[in-house]
GROMACS .gro file of C-alpha atoms in nm:
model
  342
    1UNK     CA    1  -8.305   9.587  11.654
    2UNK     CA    2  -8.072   9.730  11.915
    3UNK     CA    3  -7.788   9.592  11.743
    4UNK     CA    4  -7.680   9.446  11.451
    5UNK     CA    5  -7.388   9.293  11.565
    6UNK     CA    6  -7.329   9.120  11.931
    7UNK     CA    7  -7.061   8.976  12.078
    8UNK     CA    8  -7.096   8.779  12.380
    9UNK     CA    9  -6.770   8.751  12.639
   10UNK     CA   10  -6.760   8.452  12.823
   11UNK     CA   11  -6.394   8.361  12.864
   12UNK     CA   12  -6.460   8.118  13.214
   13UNK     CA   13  -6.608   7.759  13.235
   14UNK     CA   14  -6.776   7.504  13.023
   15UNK     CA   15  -7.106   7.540  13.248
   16UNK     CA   16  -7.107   7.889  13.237
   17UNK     CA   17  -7.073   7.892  12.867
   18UNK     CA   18  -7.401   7.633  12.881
   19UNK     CA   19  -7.593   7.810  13.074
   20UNK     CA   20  -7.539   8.189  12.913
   21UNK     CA   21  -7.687   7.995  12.556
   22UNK     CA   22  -8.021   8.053  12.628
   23UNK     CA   23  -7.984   8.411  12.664
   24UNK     CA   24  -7.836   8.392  12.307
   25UNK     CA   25  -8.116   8.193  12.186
   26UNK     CA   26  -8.379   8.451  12.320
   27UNK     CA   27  -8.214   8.708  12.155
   28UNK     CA   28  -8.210   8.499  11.840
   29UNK     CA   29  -8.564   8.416  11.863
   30UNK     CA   30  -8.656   8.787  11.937
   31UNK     CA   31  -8.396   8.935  11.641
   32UNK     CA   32  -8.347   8.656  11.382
   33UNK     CA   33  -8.120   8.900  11.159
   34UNK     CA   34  -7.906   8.972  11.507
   35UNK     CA   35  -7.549   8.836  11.435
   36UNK     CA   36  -7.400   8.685  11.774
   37UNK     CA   37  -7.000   8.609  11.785
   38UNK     CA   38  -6.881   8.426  12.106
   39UNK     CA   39  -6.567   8.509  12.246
   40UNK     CA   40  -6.431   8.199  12.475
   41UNK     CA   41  -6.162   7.953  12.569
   42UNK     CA   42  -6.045   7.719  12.311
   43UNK     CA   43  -6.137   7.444  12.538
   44UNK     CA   44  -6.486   7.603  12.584
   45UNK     CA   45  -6.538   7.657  12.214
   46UNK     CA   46  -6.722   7.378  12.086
   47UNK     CA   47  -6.983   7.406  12.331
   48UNK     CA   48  -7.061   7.757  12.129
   49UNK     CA   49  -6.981   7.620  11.747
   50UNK     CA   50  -7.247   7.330  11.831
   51UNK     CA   51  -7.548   7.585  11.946
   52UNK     CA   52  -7.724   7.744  11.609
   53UNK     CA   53  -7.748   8.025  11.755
   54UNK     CA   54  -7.409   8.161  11.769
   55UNK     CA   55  -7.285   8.252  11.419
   56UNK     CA   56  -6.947   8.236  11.500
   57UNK     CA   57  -6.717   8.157  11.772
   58UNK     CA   58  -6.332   8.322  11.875
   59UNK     CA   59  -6.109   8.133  12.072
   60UNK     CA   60  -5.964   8.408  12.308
   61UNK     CA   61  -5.638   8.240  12.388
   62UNK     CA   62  -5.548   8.174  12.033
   63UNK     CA   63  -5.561   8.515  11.913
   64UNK     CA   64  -5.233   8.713  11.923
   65UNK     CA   65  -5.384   9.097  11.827
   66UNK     CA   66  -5.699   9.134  12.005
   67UNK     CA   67  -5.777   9.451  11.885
   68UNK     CA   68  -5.740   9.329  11.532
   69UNK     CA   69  -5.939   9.056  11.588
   70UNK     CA   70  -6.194   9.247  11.766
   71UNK     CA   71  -6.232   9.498  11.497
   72UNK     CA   72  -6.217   9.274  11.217
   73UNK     CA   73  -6.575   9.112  11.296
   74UNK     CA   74  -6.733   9.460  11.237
   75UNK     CA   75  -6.931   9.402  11.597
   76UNK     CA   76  -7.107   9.713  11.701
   77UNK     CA   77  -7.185   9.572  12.035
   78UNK     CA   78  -7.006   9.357  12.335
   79UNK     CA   79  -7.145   9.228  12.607
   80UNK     CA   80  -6.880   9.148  12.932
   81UNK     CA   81  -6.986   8.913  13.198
   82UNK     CA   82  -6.811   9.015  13.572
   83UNK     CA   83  -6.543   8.739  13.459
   84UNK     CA   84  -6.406   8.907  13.130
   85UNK     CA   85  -6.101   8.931  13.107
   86UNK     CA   86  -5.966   9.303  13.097
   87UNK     CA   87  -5.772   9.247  12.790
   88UNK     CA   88  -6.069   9.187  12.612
   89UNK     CA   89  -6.306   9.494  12.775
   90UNK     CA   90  -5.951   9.704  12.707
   91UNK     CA   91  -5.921   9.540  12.386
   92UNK     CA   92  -6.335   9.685  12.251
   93UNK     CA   93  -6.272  10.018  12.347
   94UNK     CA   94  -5.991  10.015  12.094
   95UNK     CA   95  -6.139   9.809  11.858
   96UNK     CA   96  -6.394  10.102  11.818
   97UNK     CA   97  -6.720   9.886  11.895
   98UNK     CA   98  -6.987  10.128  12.032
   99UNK     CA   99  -7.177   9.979  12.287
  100UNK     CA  100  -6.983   9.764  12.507
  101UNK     CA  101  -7.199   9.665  12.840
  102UNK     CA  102  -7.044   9.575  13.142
  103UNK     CA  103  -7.159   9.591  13.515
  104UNK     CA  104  -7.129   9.856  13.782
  105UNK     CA  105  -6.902   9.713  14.024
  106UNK     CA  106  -6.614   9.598  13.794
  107UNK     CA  107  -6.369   9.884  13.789
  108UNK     CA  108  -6.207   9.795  13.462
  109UNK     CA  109  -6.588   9.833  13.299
  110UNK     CA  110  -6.591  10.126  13.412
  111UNK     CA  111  -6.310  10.274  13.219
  112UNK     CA  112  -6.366  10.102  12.941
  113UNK     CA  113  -6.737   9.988  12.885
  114UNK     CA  114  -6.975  10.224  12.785
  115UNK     CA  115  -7.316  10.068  12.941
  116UNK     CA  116  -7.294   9.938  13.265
  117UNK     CA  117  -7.579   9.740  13.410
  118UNK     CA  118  -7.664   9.622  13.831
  119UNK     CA  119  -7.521   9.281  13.815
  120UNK     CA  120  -7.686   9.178  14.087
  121UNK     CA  121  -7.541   8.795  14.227
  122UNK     CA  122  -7.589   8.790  14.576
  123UNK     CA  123  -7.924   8.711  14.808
  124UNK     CA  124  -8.092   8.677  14.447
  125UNK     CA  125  -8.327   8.374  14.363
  126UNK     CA  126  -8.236   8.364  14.046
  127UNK     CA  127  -8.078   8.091  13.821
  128UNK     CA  128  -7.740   8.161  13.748
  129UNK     CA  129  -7.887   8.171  13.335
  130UNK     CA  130  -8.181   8.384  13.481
  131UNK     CA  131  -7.892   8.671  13.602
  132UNK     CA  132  -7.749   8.727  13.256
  133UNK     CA  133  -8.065   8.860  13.102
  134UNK     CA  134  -8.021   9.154  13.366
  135UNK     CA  135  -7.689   9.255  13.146
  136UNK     CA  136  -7.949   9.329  12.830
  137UNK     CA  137  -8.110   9.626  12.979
  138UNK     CA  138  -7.922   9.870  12.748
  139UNK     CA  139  -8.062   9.689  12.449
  140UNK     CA  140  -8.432   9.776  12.579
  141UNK     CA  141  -8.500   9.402  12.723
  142UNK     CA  142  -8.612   9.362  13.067
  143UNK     CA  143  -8.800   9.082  13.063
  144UNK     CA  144  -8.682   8.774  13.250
  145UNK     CA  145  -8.769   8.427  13.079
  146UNK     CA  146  -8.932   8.184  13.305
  147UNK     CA  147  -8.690   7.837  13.420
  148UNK     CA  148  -8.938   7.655  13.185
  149UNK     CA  149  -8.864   7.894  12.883
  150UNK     CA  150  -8.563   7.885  12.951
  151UNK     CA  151  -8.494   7.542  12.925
  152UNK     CA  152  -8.595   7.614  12.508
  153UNK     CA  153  -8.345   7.805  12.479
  154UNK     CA  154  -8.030   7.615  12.461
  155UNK     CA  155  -8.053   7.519  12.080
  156UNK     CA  156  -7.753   7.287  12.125
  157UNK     CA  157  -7.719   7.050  11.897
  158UNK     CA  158  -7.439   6.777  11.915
  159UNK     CA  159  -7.290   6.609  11.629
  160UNK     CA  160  -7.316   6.191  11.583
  161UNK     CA  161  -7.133   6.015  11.843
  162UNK     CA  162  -6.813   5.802  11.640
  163UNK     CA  163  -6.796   5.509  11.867
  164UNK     CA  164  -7.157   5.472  11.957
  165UNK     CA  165  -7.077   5.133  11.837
  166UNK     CA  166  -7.009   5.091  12.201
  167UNK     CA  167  -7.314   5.130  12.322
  168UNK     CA  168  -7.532   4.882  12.286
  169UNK     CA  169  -7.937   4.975  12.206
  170UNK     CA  170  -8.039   4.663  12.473
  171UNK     CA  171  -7.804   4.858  12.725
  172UNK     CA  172  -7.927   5.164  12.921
  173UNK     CA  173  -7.604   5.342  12.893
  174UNK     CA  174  -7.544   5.591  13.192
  175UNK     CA  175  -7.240   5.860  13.225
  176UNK     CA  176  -7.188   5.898  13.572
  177UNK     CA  177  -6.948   6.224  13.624
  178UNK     CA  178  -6.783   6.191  13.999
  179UNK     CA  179  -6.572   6.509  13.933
  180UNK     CA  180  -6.589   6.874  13.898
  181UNK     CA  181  -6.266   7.029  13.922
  182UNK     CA  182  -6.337   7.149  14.252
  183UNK     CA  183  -6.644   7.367  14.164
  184UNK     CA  184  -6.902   7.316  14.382
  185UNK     CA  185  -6.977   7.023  14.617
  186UNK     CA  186  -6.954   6.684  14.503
  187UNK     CA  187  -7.120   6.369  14.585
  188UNK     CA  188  -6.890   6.148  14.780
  189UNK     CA  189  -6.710   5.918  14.552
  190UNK     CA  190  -6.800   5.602  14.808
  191UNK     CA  191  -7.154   5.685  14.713
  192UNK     CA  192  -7.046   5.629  14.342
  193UNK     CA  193  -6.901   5.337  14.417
  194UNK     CA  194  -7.204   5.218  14.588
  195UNK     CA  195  -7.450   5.318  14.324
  196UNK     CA  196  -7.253   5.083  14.027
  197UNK     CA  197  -7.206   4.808  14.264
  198UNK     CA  198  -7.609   4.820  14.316
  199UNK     CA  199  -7.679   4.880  13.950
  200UNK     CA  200  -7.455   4.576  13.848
  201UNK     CA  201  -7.726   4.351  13.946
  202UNK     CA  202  -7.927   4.475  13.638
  203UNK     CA  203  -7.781   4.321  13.286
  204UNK     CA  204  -7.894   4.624  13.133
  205UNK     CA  205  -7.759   4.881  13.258
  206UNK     CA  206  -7.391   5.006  13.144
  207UNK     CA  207  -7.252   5.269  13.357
  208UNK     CA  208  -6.947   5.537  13.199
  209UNK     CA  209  -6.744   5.746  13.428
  210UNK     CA  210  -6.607   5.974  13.247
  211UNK     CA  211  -6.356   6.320  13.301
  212UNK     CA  212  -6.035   6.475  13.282
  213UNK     CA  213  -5.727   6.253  13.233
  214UNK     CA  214  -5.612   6.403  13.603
  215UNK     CA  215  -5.942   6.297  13.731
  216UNK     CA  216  -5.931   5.935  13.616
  217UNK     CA  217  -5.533   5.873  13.738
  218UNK     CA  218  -5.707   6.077  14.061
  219UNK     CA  219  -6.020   5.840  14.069
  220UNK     CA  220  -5.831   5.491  14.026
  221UNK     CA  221  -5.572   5.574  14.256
  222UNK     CA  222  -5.812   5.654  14.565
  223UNK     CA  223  -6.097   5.435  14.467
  224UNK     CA  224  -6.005   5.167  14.205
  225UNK     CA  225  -6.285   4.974  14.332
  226UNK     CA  226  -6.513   5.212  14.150
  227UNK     CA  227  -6.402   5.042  13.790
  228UNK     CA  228  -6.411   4.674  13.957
  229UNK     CA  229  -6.789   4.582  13.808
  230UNK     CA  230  -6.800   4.433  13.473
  231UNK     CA  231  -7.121   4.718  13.404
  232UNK     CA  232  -6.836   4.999  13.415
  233UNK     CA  233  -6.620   5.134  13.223
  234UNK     CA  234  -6.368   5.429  13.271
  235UNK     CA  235  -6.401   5.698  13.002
  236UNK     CA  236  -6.205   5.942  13.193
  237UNK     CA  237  -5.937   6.149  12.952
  238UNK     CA  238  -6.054   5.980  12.625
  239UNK     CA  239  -6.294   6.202  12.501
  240UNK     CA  240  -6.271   6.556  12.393
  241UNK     CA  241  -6.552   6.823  12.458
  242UNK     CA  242  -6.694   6.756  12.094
  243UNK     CA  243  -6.661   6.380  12.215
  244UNK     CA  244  -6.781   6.426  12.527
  245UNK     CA  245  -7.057   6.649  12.389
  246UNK     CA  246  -7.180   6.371  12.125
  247UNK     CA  247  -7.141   6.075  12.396
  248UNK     CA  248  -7.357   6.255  12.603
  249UNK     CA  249  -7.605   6.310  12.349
  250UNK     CA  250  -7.601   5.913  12.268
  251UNK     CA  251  -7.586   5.773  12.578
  252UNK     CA  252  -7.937   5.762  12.741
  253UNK     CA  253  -7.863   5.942  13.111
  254UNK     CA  254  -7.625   6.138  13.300
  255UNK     CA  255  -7.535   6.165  13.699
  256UNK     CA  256  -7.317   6.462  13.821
  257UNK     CA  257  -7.287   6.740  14.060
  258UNK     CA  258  -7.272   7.112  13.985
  259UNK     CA  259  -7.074   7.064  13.654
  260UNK     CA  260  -7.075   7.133  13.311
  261UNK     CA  261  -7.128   6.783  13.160
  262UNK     CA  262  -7.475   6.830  13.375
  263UNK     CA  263  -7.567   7.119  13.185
  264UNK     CA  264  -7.495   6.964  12.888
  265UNK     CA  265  -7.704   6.649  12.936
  266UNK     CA  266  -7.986   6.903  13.039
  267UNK     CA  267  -7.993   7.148  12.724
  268UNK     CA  268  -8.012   6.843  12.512
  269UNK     CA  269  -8.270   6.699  12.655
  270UNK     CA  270  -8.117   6.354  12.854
  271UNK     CA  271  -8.257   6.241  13.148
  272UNK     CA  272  -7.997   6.455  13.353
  273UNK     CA  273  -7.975   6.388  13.765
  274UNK     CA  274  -7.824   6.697  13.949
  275UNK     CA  275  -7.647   6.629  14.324
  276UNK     CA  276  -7.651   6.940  14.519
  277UNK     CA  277  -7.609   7.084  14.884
  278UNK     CA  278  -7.880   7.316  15.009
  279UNK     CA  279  -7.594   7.611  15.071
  280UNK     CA  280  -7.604   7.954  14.878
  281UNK     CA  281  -7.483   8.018  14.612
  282UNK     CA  282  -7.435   7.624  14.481
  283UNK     CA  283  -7.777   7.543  14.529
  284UNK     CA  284  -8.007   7.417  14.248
  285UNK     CA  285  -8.184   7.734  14.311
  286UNK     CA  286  -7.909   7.881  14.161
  287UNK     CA  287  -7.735   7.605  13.909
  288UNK     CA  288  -8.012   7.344  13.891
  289UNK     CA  289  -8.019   7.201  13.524
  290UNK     CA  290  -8.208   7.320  13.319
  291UNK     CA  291  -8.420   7.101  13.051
  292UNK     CA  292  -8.718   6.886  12.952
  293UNK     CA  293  -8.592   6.549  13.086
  294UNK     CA  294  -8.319   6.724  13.383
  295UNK     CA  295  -8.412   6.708  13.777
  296UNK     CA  296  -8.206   6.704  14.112
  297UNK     CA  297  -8.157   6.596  14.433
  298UNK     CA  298  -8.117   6.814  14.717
  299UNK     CA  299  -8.146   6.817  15.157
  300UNK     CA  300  -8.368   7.063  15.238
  301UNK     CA  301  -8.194   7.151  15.537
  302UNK     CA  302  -7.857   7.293  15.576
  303UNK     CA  303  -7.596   7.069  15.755
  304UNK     CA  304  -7.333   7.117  16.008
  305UNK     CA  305  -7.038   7.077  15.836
  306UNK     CA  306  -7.106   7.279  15.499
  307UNK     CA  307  -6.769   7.501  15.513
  308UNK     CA  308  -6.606   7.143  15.466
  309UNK     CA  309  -6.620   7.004  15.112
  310UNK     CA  310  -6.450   6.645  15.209
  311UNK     CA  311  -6.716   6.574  15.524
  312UNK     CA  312  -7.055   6.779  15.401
  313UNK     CA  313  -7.312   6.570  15.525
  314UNK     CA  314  -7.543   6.721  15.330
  315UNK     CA  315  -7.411   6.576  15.009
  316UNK     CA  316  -7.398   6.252  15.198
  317UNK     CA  317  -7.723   6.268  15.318
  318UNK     CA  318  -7.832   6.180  14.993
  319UNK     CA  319  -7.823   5.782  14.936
  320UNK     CA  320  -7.715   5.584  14.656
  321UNK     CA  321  -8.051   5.410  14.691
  322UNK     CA  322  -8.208   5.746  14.600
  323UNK     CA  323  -8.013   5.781  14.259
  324UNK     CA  324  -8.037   5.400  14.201
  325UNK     CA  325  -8.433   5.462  14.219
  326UNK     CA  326  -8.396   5.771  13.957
  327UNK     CA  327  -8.191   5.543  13.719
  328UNK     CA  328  -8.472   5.253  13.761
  329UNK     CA  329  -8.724   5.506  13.674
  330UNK     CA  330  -8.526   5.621  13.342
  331UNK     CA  331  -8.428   5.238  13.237
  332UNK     CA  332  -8.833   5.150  13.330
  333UNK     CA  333  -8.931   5.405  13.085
  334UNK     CA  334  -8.671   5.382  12.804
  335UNK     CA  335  -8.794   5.023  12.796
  336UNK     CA  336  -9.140   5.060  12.798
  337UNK     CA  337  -9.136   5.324  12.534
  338UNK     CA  338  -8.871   5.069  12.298
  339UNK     CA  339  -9.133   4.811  12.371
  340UNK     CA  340  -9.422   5.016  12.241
  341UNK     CA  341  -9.259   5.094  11.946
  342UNK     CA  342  -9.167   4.726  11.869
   0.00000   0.00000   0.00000
């Protein structure tokens, strides 16, 4: 092996920390006696302690000493992504670990990290989880996993769901996700509004909306209309990530943009609808989801108004009657398949 002992930096976003899994599962798969730590946000973490992967996880912003904590694993490897933070790259140089890989055009990795690889982001065609494999070239890897291989990879595995007594098994239960924190481009939340008011005509379909506690006071203030069918029900601030994490796995589909609860519901396997403009670097080119049952819809041309998140019409451009026929296709099939097994 090139190392014994890896620990993987990620201190950023939920969907980043989703999509940099599979490299961790490759490198399982490829060196089963590799131990991997991952070094995140608390808020981040259980996204890491639910992949089998990862052996174990620290939570970056409840450590005090991070050299201490840094040295006390016994790592003899780090690996920074361009969005460590540089009390952590700092932090492994006095830690004593031996290889710590960075990239070439971060100046704090090069003071501090002894490998630095060509991070290459822009004018790539890539996806996002294909560009971390490119920081493994000073453990001897160059290959590139194909999308499809990739999609393997995740080995997340979410725990039971407490209330799935919710959701009732005659119910196709779909999460719909209008949010994103402001990453990305987001379907317009009319369009939401929309879609459940078409899908209420079906008695068997239940929709969720679910997010952060800001983004539900957010959504019912600007569209309360969104909660007014009696298929939907607001989720929004009640769950944790573990929560969120085992509802997802329960439920039977997922709608969102460019978000992490989308790459979520792709690594384990849900029927998982992407929304995306057809602008660089937000594309699905770049942040599709990844998975057996995930897919997207995207314009293929680029509108007008892209610089403007509130009026993109390319995010318009795509209908409500375009999901609503992607949810009919999922509740047709979950059906079908119940029926057969009747």
């Amino acid at each position: 092996m090139p190392t014994s002992h890896l620990i993987i930096c990620r201190t950023d976003h939920i969907g980043d920390a989703v999509v940099t899994l599979p490299l961790i599962g490759y490198l399982k798969r490829k060196y089963p006696h590799m131990t991997i730590g991952f070094l995140c946000r608390s808020y981040v973490a259980p996204i890491a302690q639910h992949c089998r992967s990862v052996d174990y996880v620290i939570e970056a912003d409840q450590i005090t000493d991070p050299v201490s904590a840094l040295a006390h694993t016994g790592a003899d490897s780090i690996l920074f992504f361009p969005t460590s933070e540089r009390k952590w790259i700092k932090a492994a140089k006095k830690a004593g670990i031996q290889m710590r890989i960075g990239t070439q055009h971060k100046l704090s990795h090069w003071f501090y990290c002894t490998h630095r690889t060509r991070f290459k982001r822009s004018n790539t065609q890539l996806h996002e989880t294909q560009l971390s494999f490119q920081l493994l070239a000073p453990l001897g890897i160059s290959a590139i996993p194909t999308l499809k291989e990739i999609a393997q990879l995740h080995h997340l595995e979410a725990p039971p769901y407490l209330g799935a007594f919710l959701l009732e098994k005659t119910h196709f239960n779909l999460i719909l996700h209008p949010k994103s924190h402001g990453n990305g481009r987001e379907w317009p939340i009319q369009h939401y509004v929309a879609l459940v008011n078409a899908l209420a005509q079906y008695k068997n379909i239940h929709c969720w909306i679910t997010g952060s506690e800001k983004e539900g006071i957010e959504l019912e203030k600007q569209t309360p209309e969104l909660f007014n069918p009696a298929n939907t029900s607001n989720l929004c601030g009640k769950l944790s990530l573990t929560e969120l994490l085992s509802f997802i796995n329960t439920a039977d589909g997922l709608i969102a943009s460019g978000t992490g609860p989308l790459h979520i519901s792709a690594a384990l396997g849900k029927p998982t609808l992407g929304l995306f403009p057809p602008i660089a670097p937000i594309n699905p080119t770049r942040w599709a989801p990844l998975g057996a049952r995930a897919e997207f819809l995207c314009q293929k041309t680029l509108c007008e108004s892209c610089e403007n998140n509130d009026a993109c019409l390319c995010m318009l451009a795509i209908t409500p009657e375009q999901v609503a026929e992607v949810v009919l296709r999922w509740v047709n099939l979950k059906f079908s398949v119940h029926s057969l097994l009747l």
